[in-house]
Every structure is written in C-alpha cells, then in structure tokens.
Amino acid sequence: MNLIIGCTIPCTLEIRLTEQNVEQFNEIMEYCGDAFSKLDLRLSKDLSVDSASLIINSVANLKDVKKLSLTFEEYFDLDFSETDMGLDLSGYLVNADSVILRGAGEKNSFIKVLLKMMQPSSLSLDLITPSVAADLLASFMEKEEKMDFLNELHICCSISDDEPQEFLLLEAIKNSIKLRPGLNIVVQSNFSLFSGEKDKTEFIQATQNNPVENIRLESYLPAIDGWQSYLQINPSLHAKAQEYFGLMGLPKELGTEAVNGGSFKPADILTLNAANAIFTKLAEKGLKPQLDPNPPKN
C-alpha cells in the first residue's frame, strides 16, 4: 500500500486517510511525526470512530507542525464524542500556527473535538454553509483564552443553508470581535450576508465598539445598499474611496470589470477584491476615476 500521495520530507506530508491506512499513518506519526512542518490530510467518508480516535492521537502534541490542513470528503458524517470514547483531551494540543478546515457538513462533532485541541494564530473555515461556520466558530471560542493567540480568521461560505442562516454567522463573528480586539477577519460568500438594514447597523456598531485590525466581507452578489454598505465596515477601503473621489461620487455597484482608461464600468457583481484591485491599478497609473457617463441599465 502506498500511503503517502505527496511528500517532500522533512517539510510536507500529504495523505488521504481511509479505514485501510489509518493505523499505518499513526505509526508514521509516532516514528517521525516531528519531521513534518505541514500536514495536508484528506479524510474519507468511510472512517470509523476508532479510526478517528487514532487520527486525534496522531496529530496531538506534534512539536513542529506549522500548518495543518484537513479536508472532509463529501458526505463525511461521523458522530464522535470524546466522552463516549473515554478520551481526555485536556493535555492534548495541536501546535499548528495555521489550521485550515474544508468541507465540514451539518454533523461535525468530530471536527468540534479537533477544534478543542487547536490554538492557531490563523484559522480558516472553507467550503461550508453559514450555519456550520457559525457552529464551528462558536465551538472554537468556548475556551476564550485561545482567542488571545488568534490573529487571522478566514471564512468561506460557498454553499447556502436550506433556510437563510447568515444571522448566525454574523453573531458568531461579532462575538469573536469582542473576545479578540485587533483580529483580522475575511468572510467570503456567494450571497449577501446582510438580510436588511438592522443586520448591517448592528454589525457596524460591533466593529466600532470593538475595533478590528482589518475586516473584509466579500460577496458575489450586490450588498444591501450596494457599495456604501461595504465601505462602512471596511475602514481601509473607505479611506481609499475618500482619497480617490469622495463618497458621494461612488457608483451603487462596483463590479469586477477591469479599469479601462481610468473609467469605471459598473457591473452586476460586487467584490472587495475587485475594488481593491481597481484602486491599486489607478494609483499605479496616477489616474483619478471617472464614472462611466452611460452606465448600463438593470
């Protein structure tokens, strides 16, 4: 059996863990786990509770892992309880500075157990729904002292819940800001995070009461109130906008189309990455933006 898919010892170990090779993985970690600075693990949906316990034992207390990436395959569904397994994780710690979790589903008790062991400076929750992101973030924040170590939080919600649950995610983010002033936060979604003016106002108030280092909310749909809504919760972007043309001249929706001769061409998609790229491009050319005199009608 060839366990290792990609390995550049002593730096990176990339493995797909299945029911057939977990024991071998555990042996490798016991023998030379501290040789790896990066672990990229893909967990198959057929893993048993016993195998999950072995994985926890394998990754806990490794000294030199700087980056841990866990990808959960589609339909990964493992009902896992440290109490049922007789595990005591109080002395366990995943030392990775950067932790990336991808593809968590609705039943994520196993992932919550892992989060209890983690104390990263950078946490990324990727390819999940807003409700799952909120649930996992709340679980991570149960031990408030861990938030002192967290500098960066990245959340990517590419899948929507059956019923809108964005308010749960916004509440979890507001709680993280309270616990960790100065946190860098990036939230990306395929839908608007604000369901109305009340959501937006409360979120802005939370960022003003508990200043953050930098916060970006990136949506691939126009925001409530369009461009202005995002400027109010992104101080650095707000400053750039004021520098270039003042708030009154901003288009309602600023899209991903490239800058052409210093003029903006409004499109239907609003992303902060695109806006930042446009501002940077203009600055490099020494150009001041001029709004398209004939913007397309919706």
Tab-separated table of C-alpha atoms in Angstrom:
chain	number	residue	atom	x	y	z
A	1	MET	CA	0.000	0.000	0.000
A	2	ASN	CA	1.286	3.416	-0.907
A	3	LEU	CA	0.114	5.656	1.915
A	4	ILE	CA	1.941	8.830	1.001
A	5	ILE	CA	0.487	10.632	-2.008
A	6	GLY	CA	2.923	13.512	-1.923
A	7	CYS	CA	5.790	14.002	0.471
A	8	THR	CA	8.771	16.322	0.463
A	9	ILE	CA	10.430	15.247	3.690
A	10	PRO	CA	11.093	16.877	6.073
A	11	CYS	CA	8.564	19.548	5.181
A	12	THR	CA	5.217	18.329	3.863
A	13	LEU	CA	3.112	15.206	4.173
A	14	GLU	CA	0.008	14.867	2.007
A	15	ILE	CA	-2.253	11.895	2.747
A	16	ARG	CA	-5.753	10.631	2.029
A	17	LEU	CA	-6.815	8.772	5.154
A	18	THR	CA	-9.145	5.803	4.760
A	19	GLU	CA	-10.222	2.972	7.017
A	20	GLN	CA	-7.444	0.860	5.492
A	21	ASN	CA	-4.441	3.084	6.174
A	22	VAL	CA	-5.123	4.996	9.408
A	23	GLU	CA	-3.067	2.584	11.521
A	24	GLN	CA	-0.115	2.963	9.170
A	25	PHE	CA	-0.461	6.745	9.365
A	26	ASN	CA	-0.443	6.518	13.159
A	27	GLU	CA	2.784	4.504	13.054
A	28	ILE	CA	4.427	7.087	10.791
A	29	MET	CA	3.416	9.908	13.135
A	30	GLU	CA	4.772	8.040	16.158
A	31	TYR	CA	8.061	7.320	14.411
A	32	CYS	CA	8.785	10.610	12.629
A	33	GLY	CA	5.813	12.964	13.044
A	34	ASP	CA	8.001	15.806	14.265
A	35	ALA	CA	9.861	15.777	10.950
A	36	PHE	CA	6.909	17.427	9.189
A	37	SER	CA	6.130	21.132	9.258
A	38	LYS	CA	2.966	20.775	7.152
A	39	LEU	CA	0.272	18.090	7.196
A	40	ASP	CA	-2.333	18.016	4.432
A	41	LEU	CA	-4.902	15.366	5.376
A	42	ARG	CA	-7.965	14.351	3.349
A	43	LEU	CA	-10.428	12.331	5.422
A	44	SER	CA	-12.608	9.830	3.572
A	45	LYS	CA	-16.272	9.395	4.439
A	46	ASP	CA	-15.802	5.739	5.463
A	47	LEU	CA	-13.778	6.440	8.633
A	48	SER	CA	-14.960	4.736	11.822
A	49	VAL	CA	-14.934	6.230	15.312
A	50	ASP	CA	-11.932	4.058	16.222
A	51	SER	CA	-10.003	5.368	13.225
A	52	ALA	CA	-10.945	8.934	14.114
A	53	SER	CA	-9.528	8.365	17.600
A	54	LEU	CA	-6.254	7.205	16.079
A	55	ILE	CA	-6.083	10.345	13.946
A	56	ILE	CA	-6.575	12.516	17.029
A	57	ASN	CA	-3.799	10.659	18.830
A	58	SER	CA	-1.561	11.039	15.791
A	59	VAL	CA	-1.824	14.801	15.333
A	60	ALA	CA	-1.908	15.780	19.008
A	61	ASN	CA	1.223	17.178	20.624
A	62	LEU	CA	3.340	17.180	17.459
A	63	LYS	CA	6.029	19.786	18.064
A	64	ASP	CA	6.923	21.203	14.667
A	65	VAL	CA	3.752	21.193	12.545
A	66	LYS	CA	3.252	24.795	11.406
A	67	LYS	CA	0.339	24.238	9.032
A	68	LEU	CA	-2.438	21.664	9.347
A	69	SER	CA	-4.971	21.282	6.545
A	70	LEU	CA	-7.950	18.931	6.957
A	71	THR	CA	-10.314	18.306	4.045
A	72	PHE	CA	-13.501	16.334	4.718
A	73	GLU	CA	-14.868	14.486	1.717
A	74	GLU	CA	-18.473	14.940	0.671
A	75	TYR	CA	-20.992	13.260	2.986
A	76	PHE	CA	-18.395	12.921	5.755
A	77	ASP	CA	-20.666	12.120	8.702
A	78	LEU	CA	-19.107	10.857	11.919
A	79	ASP	CA	-20.931	11.006	15.245
A	80	PHE	CA	-17.965	11.308	17.568
A	81	SER	CA	-17.877	12.090	21.276
A	82	GLU	CA	-14.732	12.258	23.370
A	83	THR	CA	-16.841	11.163	26.354
A	84	ASP	CA	-18.130	8.062	24.564
A	85	MET	CA	-14.577	7.188	23.555
A	86	GLY	CA	-13.222	7.758	27.046
A	87	LEU	CA	-10.832	10.431	25.760
A	88	ASP	CA	-9.406	13.191	27.920
A	89	LEU	CA	-8.161	15.950	25.640
A	90	SER	CA	-7.176	18.367	28.392
A	91	GLY	CA	-3.481	17.690	27.819
A	92	TYR	CA	-3.701	17.477	24.034
A	93	LEU	CA	-2.668	20.348	21.811
A	94	VAL	CA	-2.305	20.779	18.064
A	95	ASN	CA	0.607	23.189	17.784
A	96	ALA	CA	-0.016	24.278	14.185
A	97	ASP	CA	0.180	28.052	13.655
A	98	SER	CA	-2.207	27.764	10.706
A	99	VAL	CA	-5.267	25.480	10.626
A	100	ILE	CA	-7.481	25.022	7.553
A	101	LEU	CA	-10.735	23.014	7.698
A	102	ARG	CA	-12.557	22.353	4.412
A	103	GLY	CA	-15.900	20.759	3.629
A	104	ALA	CA	-17.463	20.319	7.070
A	105	GLY	CA	-21.055	19.062	6.962
A	106	GLU	CA	-24.023	19.528	9.262
A	107	LYS	CA	-22.929	16.776	11.663
A	108	ASN	CA	-19.485	17.873	12.765
A	109	SER	CA	-18.971	16.515	16.288
A	110	PHE	CA	-15.604	15.041	15.246
A	111	ILE	CA	-14.434	18.426	13.957
A	112	LYS	CA	-15.526	20.101	17.192
A	113	VAL	CA	-13.364	17.673	19.157
A	114	LEU	CA	-10.408	18.605	16.958
A	115	LEU	CA	-11.104	22.317	17.403
A	116	LYS	CA	-10.868	21.910	21.180
A	117	MET	CA	-7.254	20.845	20.711
A	118	MET	CA	-6.295	23.725	18.438
A	119	GLN	CA	-4.739	27.060	19.333
A	120	PRO	CA	-3.681	28.542	15.974
A	121	SER	CA	-2.782	32.099	15.062
A	122	SER	CA	-4.646	31.625	11.758
A	123	LEU	CA	-7.930	29.704	11.388
A	124	SER	CA	-9.667	29.070	8.064
A	125	LEU	CA	-13.134	27.504	7.666
A	126	ASP	CA	-13.706	26.779	3.993
A	127	LEU	CA	-16.418	25.349	1.686
A	128	ILE	CA	-19.173	25.333	4.293
A	129	THR	CA	-22.604	26.845	4.957
A	130	PRO	CA	-23.122	29.914	7.195
A	131	SER	CA	-24.789	27.825	9.923
A	132	VAL	CA	-21.927	25.306	10.032
A	133	ALA	CA	-19.364	28.121	10.073
A	134	ALA	CA	-21.187	29.740	12.999
A	135	ASP	CA	-21.394	26.424	14.852
A	136	LEU	CA	-17.694	25.620	14.422
A	137	LEU	CA	-16.576	29.145	15.304
A	138	ALA	CA	-18.693	29.091	18.471
A	139	SER	CA	-17.152	25.747	19.418
A	140	PHE	CA	-13.637	27.084	18.867
A	141	MET	CA	-14.368	30.111	21.068
A	142	GLU	CA	-15.609	28.035	24.030
A	143	LYS	CA	-12.177	28.384	25.639
A	144	GLU	CA	-11.874	32.146	25.474
A	145	GLU	CA	-8.166	32.168	26.318
A	146	LYS	CA	-7.424	30.579	22.929
A	147	MET	CA	-8.657	33.733	21.218
A	148	ASP	CA	-5.638	35.613	22.593
A	149	PHE	CA	-3.474	33.660	20.128
A	150	LEU	CA	-5.733	34.109	17.081
A	151	ASN	CA	-4.647	36.851	14.653
A	152	GLU	CA	-6.439	35.851	11.444
A	153	LEU	CA	-9.880	34.371	10.797
A	154	HIS	CA	-10.949	33.405	7.273
A	155	ILE	CA	-14.404	32.008	6.467
A	156	CYS	CA	-15.606	30.970	3.010
A	157	CYS	CA	-19.276	30.038	2.597
A	158	SER	CA	-19.790	28.738	-0.922
A	159	ILE	CA	-22.908	26.726	-0.017
A	160	SER	CA	-26.168	28.178	1.290
A	161	ASP	CA	-28.347	26.673	4.005
A	162	ASP	CA	-31.826	25.409	3.150
A	163	GLU	CA	-33.153	28.415	5.077
A	164	PRO	CA	-31.187	31.676	5.447
A	165	GLN	CA	-28.852	31.402	8.450
A	166	GLU	CA	-26.483	34.283	7.765
A	167	PHE	CA	-27.550	35.978	11.017
A	168	LEU	CA	-25.973	33.107	12.987
A	169	LEU	CA	-22.636	33.674	11.271
A	170	LEU	CA	-22.781	37.440	11.805
A	171	GLU	CA	-23.480	36.855	15.508
A	172	ALA	CA	-20.524	34.466	15.823
A	173	ILE	CA	-18.237	36.986	14.102
A	174	LYS	CA	-19.427	39.766	16.432
A	175	ASN	CA	-18.608	37.529	19.406
A	176	SER	CA	-15.134	36.832	18.022
A	177	ILE	CA	-14.514	40.588	17.710
A	178	LYS	CA	-15.497	41.082	21.357
A	179	LEU	CA	-13.145	38.329	22.519
A	180	ARG	CA	-10.226	39.332	20.299
A	181	PRO	CA	-9.860	43.052	19.543
A	182	GLY	CA	-7.474	43.617	16.647
A	183	LEU	CA	-8.473	40.431	14.833
A	184	ASN	CA	-8.035	40.291	11.032
A	185	ILE	CA	-11.244	38.885	9.510
A	186	VAL	CA	-12.134	37.898	5.943
A	187	VAL	CA	-15.563	36.443	5.140
A	188	GLN	CA	-16.395	35.353	1.589
A	189	SER	CA	-19.817	34.170	0.453
A	190	ASN	CA	-21.897	33.505	-2.635
A	191	PHE	CA	-24.737	35.568	-1.184
A	192	SER	CA	-25.302	38.778	0.732
A	193	LEU	CA	-24.577	38.421	4.458
A	194	PHE	CA	-26.979	41.201	5.469
A	195	SER	CA	-30.698	40.464	5.286
A	196	GLY	CA	-31.606	44.071	5.980
A	197	GLU	CA	-30.690	47.435	7.442
A	198	LYS	CA	-30.886	46.148	11.034
A	199	ASP	CA	-28.235	43.463	10.428
A	200	LYS	CA	-25.906	45.961	8.814
A	201	THR	CA	-26.337	48.605	11.524
A	202	GLU	CA	-25.721	46.135	14.358
A	203	PHE	CA	-22.634	44.748	12.661
A	204	ILE	CA	-21.167	48.195	12.057
A	205	GLN	CA	-21.832	49.052	15.700
A	206	ALA	CA	-19.984	45.912	16.821
A	207	THR	CA	-16.902	46.832	14.782
A	208	GLN	CA	-16.948	50.368	16.174
A	209	ASN	CA	-17.259	49.218	19.797
A	210	ASN	CA	-14.530	46.599	19.371
A	211	PRO	CA	-12.053	47.878	16.766
A	212	VAL	CA	-10.630	45.243	14.434
A	213	GLU	CA	-7.294	45.362	12.627
A	214	ASN	CA	-8.909	44.725	9.267
A	215	ILE	CA	-12.244	43.271	8.213
A	216	ARG	CA	-13.406	42.337	4.717
A	217	LEU	CA	-16.806	40.980	3.783
A	218	GLU	CA	-16.746	39.786	0.188
A	219	SER	CA	-19.974	38.824	-1.522
A	220	TYR	CA	-20.552	37.722	-5.090
A	221	LEU	CA	-23.976	39.354	-5.022
A	222	PRO	CA	-24.675	43.064	-4.550
A	223	ALA	CA	-24.884	44.086	-0.909
A	224	ILE	CA	-27.886	45.685	0.722
A	225	ASP	CA	-27.442	49.377	-0.171
A	226	GLY	CA	-24.761	48.278	-2.618
A	227	TRP	CA	-21.275	49.736	-2.409
A	228	GLN	CA	-21.869	52.030	0.579
A	229	SER	CA	-22.768	49.092	2.804
A	230	TYR	CA	-19.348	47.521	2.397
A	231	LEU	CA	-17.414	50.754	2.749
A	232	GLN	CA	-18.821	51.365	6.204
A	233	ILE	CA	-17.404	48.127	7.589
A	234	ASN	CA	-14.092	48.208	5.767
A	235	PRO	CA	-12.015	51.129	7.087
A	236	SER	CA	-9.070	50.712	4.708
A	237	LEU	CA	-11.302	50.556	1.630
A	238	HIS	CA	-13.316	53.503	2.934
A	239	ALA	CA	-10.125	55.572	3.179
A	240	LYS	CA	-9.130	54.672	-0.384
A	241	ALA	CA	-12.548	55.656	-1.697
A	242	GLN	CA	-12.391	59.024	0.034
A	243	GLU	CA	-8.899	59.618	-1.325
A	244	TYR	CA	-9.918	58.974	-4.922
A	245	PHE	CA	-13.320	60.524	-5.373
A	246	GLY	CA	-15.229	61.071	-2.163
A	247	LEU	CA	-18.186	59.021	-1.065
A	248	MET	CA	-20.849	60.985	-2.938
A	249	GLY	CA	-19.479	60.003	-6.324
A	250	LEU	CA	-19.370	56.267	-5.757
A	251	PRO	CA	-21.377	54.037	-8.071
A	252	LYS	CA	-24.100	51.972	-6.400
A	253	GLU	CA	-22.499	48.756	-7.575
A	254	LEU	CA	-18.844	48.423	-8.479
A	255	GLY	CA	-18.027	45.253	-10.365
A	256	THR	CA	-15.189	43.055	-11.480
A	257	GLU	CA	-14.604	44.603	-14.910
A	258	ALA	CA	-11.072	45.939	-15.320
A	259	VAL	CA	-10.217	49.617	-15.336
A	260	ASN	CA	-10.162	50.973	-18.878
A	261	GLY	CA	-8.512	54.350	-19.332
A	262	GLY	CA	-9.341	55.369	-15.774
A	263	SER	CA	-13.116	54.961	-16.038
A	264	PHE	CA	-15.338	52.609	-14.045
A	265	LYS	CA	-17.794	50.331	-15.777
A	266	PRO	CA	-20.476	49.249	-13.281
A	267	ALA	CA	-21.310	45.533	-13.400
A	268	ASP	CA	-23.675	43.274	-11.502
A	269	ILE	CA	-21.102	41.679	-9.230
A	270	LEU	CA	-19.609	43.369	-6.202
A	271	THR	CA	-16.405	42.071	-4.623
A	272	LEU	CA	-13.938	43.880	-2.429
A	273	ASN	CA	-11.036	42.122	-4.113
A	274	ALA	CA	-12.082	43.695	-7.399
A	275	ALA	CA	-12.461	47.109	-5.780
A	276	ASN	CA	-9.047	46.909	-4.154
A	277	ALA	CA	-7.516	45.860	-7.464
A	278	ILE	CA	-9.124	48.813	-9.224
A	279	PHE	CA	-7.913	51.323	-6.640
A	280	THR	CA	-4.397	49.882	-6.777
A	281	LYS	CA	-4.356	49.972	-10.579
A	282	LEU	CA	-5.479	53.578	-10.616
A	283	ALA	CA	-2.838	54.575	-8.094
A	284	GLU	CA	-0.116	52.923	-10.171
A	285	LYS	CA	-1.227	54.893	-13.248
A	286	GLY	CA	-1.711	58.129	-11.322
A	287	LEU	CA	-5.286	58.270	-12.585
A	288	LYS	CA	-8.374	59.664	-10.915
A	289	PRO	CA	-11.520	57.616	-11.552
A	290	GLN	CA	-14.245	58.982	-13.788
A	291	LEU	CA	-17.643	57.360	-13.690
A	292	ASP	CA	-18.984	55.913	-16.916
A	293	PRO	CA	-21.349	58.626	-18.272
A	294	ASN	CA	-23.623	55.945	-19.743
A	295	PRO	CA	-23.820	53.116	-17.200
A	296	PRO	CA	-25.815	50.045	-18.248
A	297	LYS	CA	-29.420	49.929	-17.074
A	298	ASN	CA	-30.544	46.941	-14.991
